[in-house]
Short mmCIF file of C-alpha atoms and ligand atoms in Angstrom, two decimals:
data_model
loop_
_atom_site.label_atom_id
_atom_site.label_comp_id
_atom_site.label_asym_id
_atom_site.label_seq_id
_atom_site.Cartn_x
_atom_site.Cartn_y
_atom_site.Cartn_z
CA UNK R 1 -10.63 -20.25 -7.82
CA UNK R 2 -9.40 -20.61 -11.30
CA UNK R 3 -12.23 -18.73 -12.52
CA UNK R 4 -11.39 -15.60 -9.80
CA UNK R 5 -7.69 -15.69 -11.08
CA UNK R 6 -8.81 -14.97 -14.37
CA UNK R 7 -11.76 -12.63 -13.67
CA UNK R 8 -8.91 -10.65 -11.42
CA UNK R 9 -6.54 -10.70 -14.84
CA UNK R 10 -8.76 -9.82 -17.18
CA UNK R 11 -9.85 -6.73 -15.18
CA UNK R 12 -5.83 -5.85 -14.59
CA UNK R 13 -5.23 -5.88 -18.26
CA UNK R 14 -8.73 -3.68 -18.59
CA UNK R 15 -7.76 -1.01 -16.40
CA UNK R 16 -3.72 -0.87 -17.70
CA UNK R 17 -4.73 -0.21 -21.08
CA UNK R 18 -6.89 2.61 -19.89
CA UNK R 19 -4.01 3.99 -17.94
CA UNK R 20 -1.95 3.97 -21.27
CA UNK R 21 -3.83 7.11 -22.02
CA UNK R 22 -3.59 9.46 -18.74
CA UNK R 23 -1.65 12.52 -19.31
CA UNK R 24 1.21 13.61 -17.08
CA UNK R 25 -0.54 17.15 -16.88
CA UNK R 26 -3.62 15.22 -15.72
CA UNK R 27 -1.57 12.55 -13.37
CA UNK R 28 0.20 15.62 -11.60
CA UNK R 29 -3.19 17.38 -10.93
CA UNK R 30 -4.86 14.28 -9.54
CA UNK R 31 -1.92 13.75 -7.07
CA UNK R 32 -2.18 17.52 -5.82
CA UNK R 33 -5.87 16.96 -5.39
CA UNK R 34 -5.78 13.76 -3.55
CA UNK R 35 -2.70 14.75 -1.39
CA UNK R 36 -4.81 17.80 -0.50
CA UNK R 37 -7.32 15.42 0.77
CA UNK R 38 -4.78 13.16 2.95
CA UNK R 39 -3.55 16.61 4.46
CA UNK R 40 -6.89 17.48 5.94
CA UNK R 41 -7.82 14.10 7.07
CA UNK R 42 -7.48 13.47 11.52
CA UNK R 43 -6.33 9.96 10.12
CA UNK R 44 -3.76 11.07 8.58
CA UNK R 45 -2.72 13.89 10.94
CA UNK R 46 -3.04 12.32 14.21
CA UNK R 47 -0.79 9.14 12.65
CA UNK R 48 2.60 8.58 14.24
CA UNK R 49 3.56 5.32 12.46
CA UNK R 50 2.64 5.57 8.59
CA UNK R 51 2.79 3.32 5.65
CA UNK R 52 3.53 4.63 2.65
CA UNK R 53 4.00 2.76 -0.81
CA UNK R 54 6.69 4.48 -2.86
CA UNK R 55 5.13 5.28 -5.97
CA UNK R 56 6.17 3.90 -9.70
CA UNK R 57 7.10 6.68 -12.38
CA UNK R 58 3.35 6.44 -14.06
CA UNK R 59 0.26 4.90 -12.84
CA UNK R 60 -0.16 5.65 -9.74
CA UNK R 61 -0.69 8.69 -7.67
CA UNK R 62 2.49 9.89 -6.54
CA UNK R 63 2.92 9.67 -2.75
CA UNK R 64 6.84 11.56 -2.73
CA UNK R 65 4.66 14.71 -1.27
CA UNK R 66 3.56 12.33 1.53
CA UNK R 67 6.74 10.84 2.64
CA UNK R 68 8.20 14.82 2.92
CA UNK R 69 5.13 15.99 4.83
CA UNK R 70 5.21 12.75 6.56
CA UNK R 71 8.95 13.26 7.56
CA UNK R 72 8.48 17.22 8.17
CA UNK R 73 5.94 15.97 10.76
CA UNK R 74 8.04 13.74 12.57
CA UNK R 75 6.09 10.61 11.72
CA UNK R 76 7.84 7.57 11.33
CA UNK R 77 7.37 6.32 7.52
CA UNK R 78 7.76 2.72 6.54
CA UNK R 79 7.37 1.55 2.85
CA UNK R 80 7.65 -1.92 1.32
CA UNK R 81 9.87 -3.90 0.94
CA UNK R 82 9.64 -7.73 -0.74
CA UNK R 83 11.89 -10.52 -0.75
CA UNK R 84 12.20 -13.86 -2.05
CA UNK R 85 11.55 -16.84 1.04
CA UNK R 86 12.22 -20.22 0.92
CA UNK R 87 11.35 -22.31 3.99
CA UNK R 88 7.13 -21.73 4.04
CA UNK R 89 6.23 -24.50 1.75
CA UNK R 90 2.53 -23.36 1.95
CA UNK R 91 2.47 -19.69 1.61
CA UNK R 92 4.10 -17.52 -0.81
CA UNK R 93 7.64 -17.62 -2.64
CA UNK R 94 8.04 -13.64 -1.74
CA UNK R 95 7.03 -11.58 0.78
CA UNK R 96 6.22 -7.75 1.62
CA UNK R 97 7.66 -6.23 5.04
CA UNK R 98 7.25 -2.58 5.63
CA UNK R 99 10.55 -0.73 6.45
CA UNK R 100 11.17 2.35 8.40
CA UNK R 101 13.05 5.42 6.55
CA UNK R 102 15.47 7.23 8.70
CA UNK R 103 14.85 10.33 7.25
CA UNK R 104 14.63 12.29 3.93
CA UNK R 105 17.94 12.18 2.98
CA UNK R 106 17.64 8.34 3.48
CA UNK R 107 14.35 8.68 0.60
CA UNK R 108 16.27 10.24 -1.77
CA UNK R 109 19.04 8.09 -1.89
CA UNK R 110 16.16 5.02 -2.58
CA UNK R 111 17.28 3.42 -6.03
CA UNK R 112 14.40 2.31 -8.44
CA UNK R 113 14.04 -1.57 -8.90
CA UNK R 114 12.83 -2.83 -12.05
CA UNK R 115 9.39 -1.67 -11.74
CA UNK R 116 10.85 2.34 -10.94
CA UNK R 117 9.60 1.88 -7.64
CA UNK R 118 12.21 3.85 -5.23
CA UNK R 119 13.42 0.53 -2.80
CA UNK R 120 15.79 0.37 0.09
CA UNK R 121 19.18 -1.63 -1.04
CA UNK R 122 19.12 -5.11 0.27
CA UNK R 123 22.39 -4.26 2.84
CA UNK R 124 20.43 -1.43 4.02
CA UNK R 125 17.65 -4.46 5.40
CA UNK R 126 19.35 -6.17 8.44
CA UNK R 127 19.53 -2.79 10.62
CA UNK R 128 15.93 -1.25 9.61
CA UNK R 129 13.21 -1.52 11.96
CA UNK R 130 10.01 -2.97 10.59
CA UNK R 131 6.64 -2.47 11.10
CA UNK R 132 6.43 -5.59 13.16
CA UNK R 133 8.65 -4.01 16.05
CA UNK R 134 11.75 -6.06 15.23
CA UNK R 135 15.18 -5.06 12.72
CA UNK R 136 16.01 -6.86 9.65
CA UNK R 137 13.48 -9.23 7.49
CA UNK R 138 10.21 -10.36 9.82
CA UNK R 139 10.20 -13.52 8.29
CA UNK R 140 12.10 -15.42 10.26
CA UNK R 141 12.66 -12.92 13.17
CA UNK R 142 8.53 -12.52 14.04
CA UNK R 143 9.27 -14.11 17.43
CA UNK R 144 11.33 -11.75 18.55
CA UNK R 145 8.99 -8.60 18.62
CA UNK R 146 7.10 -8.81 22.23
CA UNK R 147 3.73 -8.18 21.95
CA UNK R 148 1.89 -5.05 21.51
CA UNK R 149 5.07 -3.79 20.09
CA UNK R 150 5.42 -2.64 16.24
CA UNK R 151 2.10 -1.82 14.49
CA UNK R 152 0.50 0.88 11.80
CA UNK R 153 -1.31 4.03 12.40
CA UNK R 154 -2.65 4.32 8.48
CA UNK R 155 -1.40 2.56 5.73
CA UNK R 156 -1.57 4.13 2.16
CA UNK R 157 -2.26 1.58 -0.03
CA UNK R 158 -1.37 1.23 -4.00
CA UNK R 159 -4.13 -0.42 -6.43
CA UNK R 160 -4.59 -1.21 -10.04
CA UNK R 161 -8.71 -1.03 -9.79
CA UNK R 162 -10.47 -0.06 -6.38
CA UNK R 163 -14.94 -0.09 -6.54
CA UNK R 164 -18.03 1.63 -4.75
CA UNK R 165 -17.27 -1.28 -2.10
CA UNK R 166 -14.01 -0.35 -0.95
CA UNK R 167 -12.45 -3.61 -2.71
CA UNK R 168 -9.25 -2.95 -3.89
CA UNK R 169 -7.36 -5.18 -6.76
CA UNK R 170 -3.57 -5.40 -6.68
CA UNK R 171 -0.79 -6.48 -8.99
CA UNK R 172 -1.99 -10.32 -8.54
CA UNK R 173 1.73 -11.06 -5.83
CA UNK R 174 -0.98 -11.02 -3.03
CA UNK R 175 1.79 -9.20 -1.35
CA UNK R 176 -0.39 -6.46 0.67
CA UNK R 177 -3.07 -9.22 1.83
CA UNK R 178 -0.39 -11.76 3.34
CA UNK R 179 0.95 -8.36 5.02
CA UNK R 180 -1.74 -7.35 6.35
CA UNK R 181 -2.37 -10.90 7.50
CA UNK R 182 0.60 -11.01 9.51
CA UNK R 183 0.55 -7.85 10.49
CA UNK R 184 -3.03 -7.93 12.02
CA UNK R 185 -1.52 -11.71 13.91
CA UNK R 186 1.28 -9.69 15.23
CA UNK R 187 0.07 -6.30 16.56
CA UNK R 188 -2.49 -5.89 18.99
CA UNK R 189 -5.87 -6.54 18.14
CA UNK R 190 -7.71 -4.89 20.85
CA UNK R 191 -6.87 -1.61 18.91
CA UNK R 192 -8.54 -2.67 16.20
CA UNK R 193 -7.94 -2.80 12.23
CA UNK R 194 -5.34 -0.01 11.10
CA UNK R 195 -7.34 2.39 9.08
CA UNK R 196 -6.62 1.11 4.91
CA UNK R 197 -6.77 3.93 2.55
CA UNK R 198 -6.18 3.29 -1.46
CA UNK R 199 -5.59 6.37 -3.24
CA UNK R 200 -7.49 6.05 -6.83
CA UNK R 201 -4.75 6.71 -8.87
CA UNK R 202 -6.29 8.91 -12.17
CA UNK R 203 -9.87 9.67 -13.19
CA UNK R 204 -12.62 8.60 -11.27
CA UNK R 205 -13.94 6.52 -14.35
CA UNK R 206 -10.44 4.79 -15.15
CA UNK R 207 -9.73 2.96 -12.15
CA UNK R 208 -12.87 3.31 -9.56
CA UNK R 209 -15.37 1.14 -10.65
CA UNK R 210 -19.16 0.17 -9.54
CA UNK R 211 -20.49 -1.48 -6.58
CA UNK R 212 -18.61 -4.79 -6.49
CA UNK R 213 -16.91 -4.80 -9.95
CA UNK R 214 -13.65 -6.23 -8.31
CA UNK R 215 -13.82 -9.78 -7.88
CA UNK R 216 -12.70 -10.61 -4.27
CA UNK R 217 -12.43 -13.66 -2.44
CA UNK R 218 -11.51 -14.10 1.69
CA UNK R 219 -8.05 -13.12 1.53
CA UNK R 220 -8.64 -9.74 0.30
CA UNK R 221 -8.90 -7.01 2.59
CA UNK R 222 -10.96 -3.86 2.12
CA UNK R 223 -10.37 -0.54 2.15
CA UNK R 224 -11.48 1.87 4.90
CA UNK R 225 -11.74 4.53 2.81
CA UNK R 226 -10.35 5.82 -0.72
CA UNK R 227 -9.57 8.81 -2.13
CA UNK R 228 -10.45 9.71 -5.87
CA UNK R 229 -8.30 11.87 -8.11
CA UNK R 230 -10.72 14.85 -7.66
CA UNK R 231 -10.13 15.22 -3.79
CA UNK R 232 -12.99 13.45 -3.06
CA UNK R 233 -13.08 11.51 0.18
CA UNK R 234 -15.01 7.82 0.09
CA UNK R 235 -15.09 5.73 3.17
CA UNK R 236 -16.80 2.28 3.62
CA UNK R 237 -19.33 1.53 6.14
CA UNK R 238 -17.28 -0.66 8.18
CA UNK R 239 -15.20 1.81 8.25
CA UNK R 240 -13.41 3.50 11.60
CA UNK R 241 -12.38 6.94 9.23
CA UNK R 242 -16.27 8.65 9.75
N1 FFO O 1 4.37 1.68 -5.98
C1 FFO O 1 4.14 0.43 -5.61
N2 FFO O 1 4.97 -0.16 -4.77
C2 FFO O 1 4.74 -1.46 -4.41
C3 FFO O 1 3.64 -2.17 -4.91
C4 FFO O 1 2.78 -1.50 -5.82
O1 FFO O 1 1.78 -2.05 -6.31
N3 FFO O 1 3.06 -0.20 -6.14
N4 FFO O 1 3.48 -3.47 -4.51
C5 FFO O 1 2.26 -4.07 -4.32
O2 FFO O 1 2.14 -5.24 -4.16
C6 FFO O 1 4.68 -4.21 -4.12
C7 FFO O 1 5.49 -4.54 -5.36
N5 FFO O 1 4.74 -5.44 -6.15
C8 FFO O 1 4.55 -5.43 -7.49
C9 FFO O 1 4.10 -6.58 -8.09
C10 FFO O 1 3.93 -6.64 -9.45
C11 FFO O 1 4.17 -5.52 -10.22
C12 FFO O 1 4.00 -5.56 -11.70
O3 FFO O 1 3.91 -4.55 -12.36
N6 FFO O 1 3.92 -6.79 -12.21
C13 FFO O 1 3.77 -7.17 -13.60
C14 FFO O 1 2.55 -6.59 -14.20
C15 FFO O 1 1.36 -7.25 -13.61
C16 FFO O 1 0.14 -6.43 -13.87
O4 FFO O 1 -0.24 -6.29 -15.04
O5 FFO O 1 -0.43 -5.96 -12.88
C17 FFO O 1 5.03 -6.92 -14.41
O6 FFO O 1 6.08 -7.28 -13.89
O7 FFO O 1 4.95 -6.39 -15.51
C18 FFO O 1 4.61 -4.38 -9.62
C19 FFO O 1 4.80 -4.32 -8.25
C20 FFO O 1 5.49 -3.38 -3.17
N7 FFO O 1 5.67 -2.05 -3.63
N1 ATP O 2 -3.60 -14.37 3.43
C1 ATP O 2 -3.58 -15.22 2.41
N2 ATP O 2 -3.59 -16.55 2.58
C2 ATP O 2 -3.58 -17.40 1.53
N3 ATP O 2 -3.56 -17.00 0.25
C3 ATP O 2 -3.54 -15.68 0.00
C4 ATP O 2 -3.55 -14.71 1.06
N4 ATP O 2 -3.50 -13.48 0.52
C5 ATP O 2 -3.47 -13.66 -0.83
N5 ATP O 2 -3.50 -14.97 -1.12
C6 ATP O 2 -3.46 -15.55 -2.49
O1 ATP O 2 -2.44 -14.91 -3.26
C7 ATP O 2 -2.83 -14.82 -4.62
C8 ATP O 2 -2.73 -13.38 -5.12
O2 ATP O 2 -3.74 -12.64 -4.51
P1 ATP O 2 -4.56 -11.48 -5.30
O3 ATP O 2 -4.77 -11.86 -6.72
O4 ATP O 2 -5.74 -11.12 -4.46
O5 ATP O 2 -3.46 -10.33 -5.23
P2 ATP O 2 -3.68 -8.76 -5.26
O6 ATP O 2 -4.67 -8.34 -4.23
O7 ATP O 2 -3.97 -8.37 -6.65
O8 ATP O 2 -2.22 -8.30 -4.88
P3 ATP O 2 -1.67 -7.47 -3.62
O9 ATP O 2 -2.29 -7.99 -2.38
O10 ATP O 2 -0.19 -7.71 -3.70
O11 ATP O 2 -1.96 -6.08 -3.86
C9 ATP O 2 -4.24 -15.36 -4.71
O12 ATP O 2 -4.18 -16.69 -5.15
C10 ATP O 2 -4.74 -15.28 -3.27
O13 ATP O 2 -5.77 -16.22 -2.99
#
């Protein structure tokens, strides 16, 4: 396990220096393409309940186009939110809930936390709905959501290194895999798996790697299907996106 920590690190460090050199010229195009992409897709389109992370100021293709198309469309658009917990003495000092924007005015008035990443103020928490069908934090409140309530249509997914294989690498918080843990406990199952998509922020060759270059273990979840910088659409043969 030790040994998969470090493999994990070594590849984050890898993949931000190459991100050091991405031009904004080249960052803006990429988002265009791969928005275009999203657009087109029935996944995306036929969605009523969307997540949506809220992009950082550089390294990531920026999803602010989605959350306007998203709203224009009358879909209902959650995006993370994490917070410190106390009383699980076996899981994870902080967790990720996905929160639902009212509407766009509500967006812009999101304030950048210390990573630039537009969040909702802590007040604003106890009266959101979540994506597990209840208001407020879901740790803590998960019993109150009655089954079958609450749920994802598609959730766009942030990464630092995604491969051929649909694995996708995070910021090392394991905050999207414990979500999607509890979120997969707490929605309806019969429906099956919400579709995953990880858009590859920047050049294909900077952050999509080979067949299985991103060490994974049984807590991380794969993707359904990615799209690259170019526009180009990859989906994973497990995948329900065809
Ligand atoms: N845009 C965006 N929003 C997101 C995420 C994300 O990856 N991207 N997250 C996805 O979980 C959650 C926030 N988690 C984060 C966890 C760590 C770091 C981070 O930059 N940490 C280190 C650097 C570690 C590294 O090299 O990767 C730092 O503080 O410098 C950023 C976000 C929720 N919202
Ligand atoms: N569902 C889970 N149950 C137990 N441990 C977990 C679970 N999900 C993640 N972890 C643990 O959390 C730690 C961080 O996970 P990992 O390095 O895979 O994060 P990541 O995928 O880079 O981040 P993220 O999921 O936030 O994008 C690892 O030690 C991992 O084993």
């Amino acid at each position: 396990m030790a040994t998969m920590q470090a493999a994990k690190k070594q590849l984050r460090k890898l993949i931000k220096d190459r991100l050091c050199d991405v031009s904004l010229d080249s960052s803006k195009n990429q988002t265009s393409k791969a928005l275009e992409t999203l657009f087109t897709m029935p996944q995306y389109q036929n969605a009523q309940r969307i997540s949506v992370y809220l992009s950082m100021p550089s390294g990531e293709i920026s999803t602010a186009g989605i959350v306007h198309d998203a709203l224009k469309n009358g879909k209902e658009v959650f995006v993370p939110y994490t917070y410190k917990i106390s009383h699980l003495a076996d899981g994870p000092g902080s967790v990720m809930d996905m929160v639902k924007l009212d509407d766009l005015r509500d967006y812009e008035e999101l304030r950048p936390d210390k990573w630039g990443i537009p969040t909702p103020t802590e007040s604003s928490i106890a009266n959101r709905i979540n994506s597990f069908g209840s208001v407020g934090k879901s740790v803590g409140h998960d019993a109150s959501s009655a089954p079958g309530q609450g749920g994802l249509d598609l959730i766009v997914m942030p990464g630092m290194a995604f491969d051929m294989n649909m694995n996708r690498l995070g910021h090392g918080r394991g905050f999207y895999d414990f979500f999607l843990e509890r979120l997969q406990r707490h929605t309806d199952t019969k429906k099956g798996r919400m579709p995953l998509l990880g858009s590859n922020a920047l050049k294909w060759s900077e952050q999509l790697l080979e067949e299985s270059s991103v060490p994974t273990d049984s807590t991380d979840w794969k993707l359904d299907a990615l799209i690259t910088g170019d526009g180009q659409l990859l989906t994973a043969s497990h995948s329900r996106i065809a």
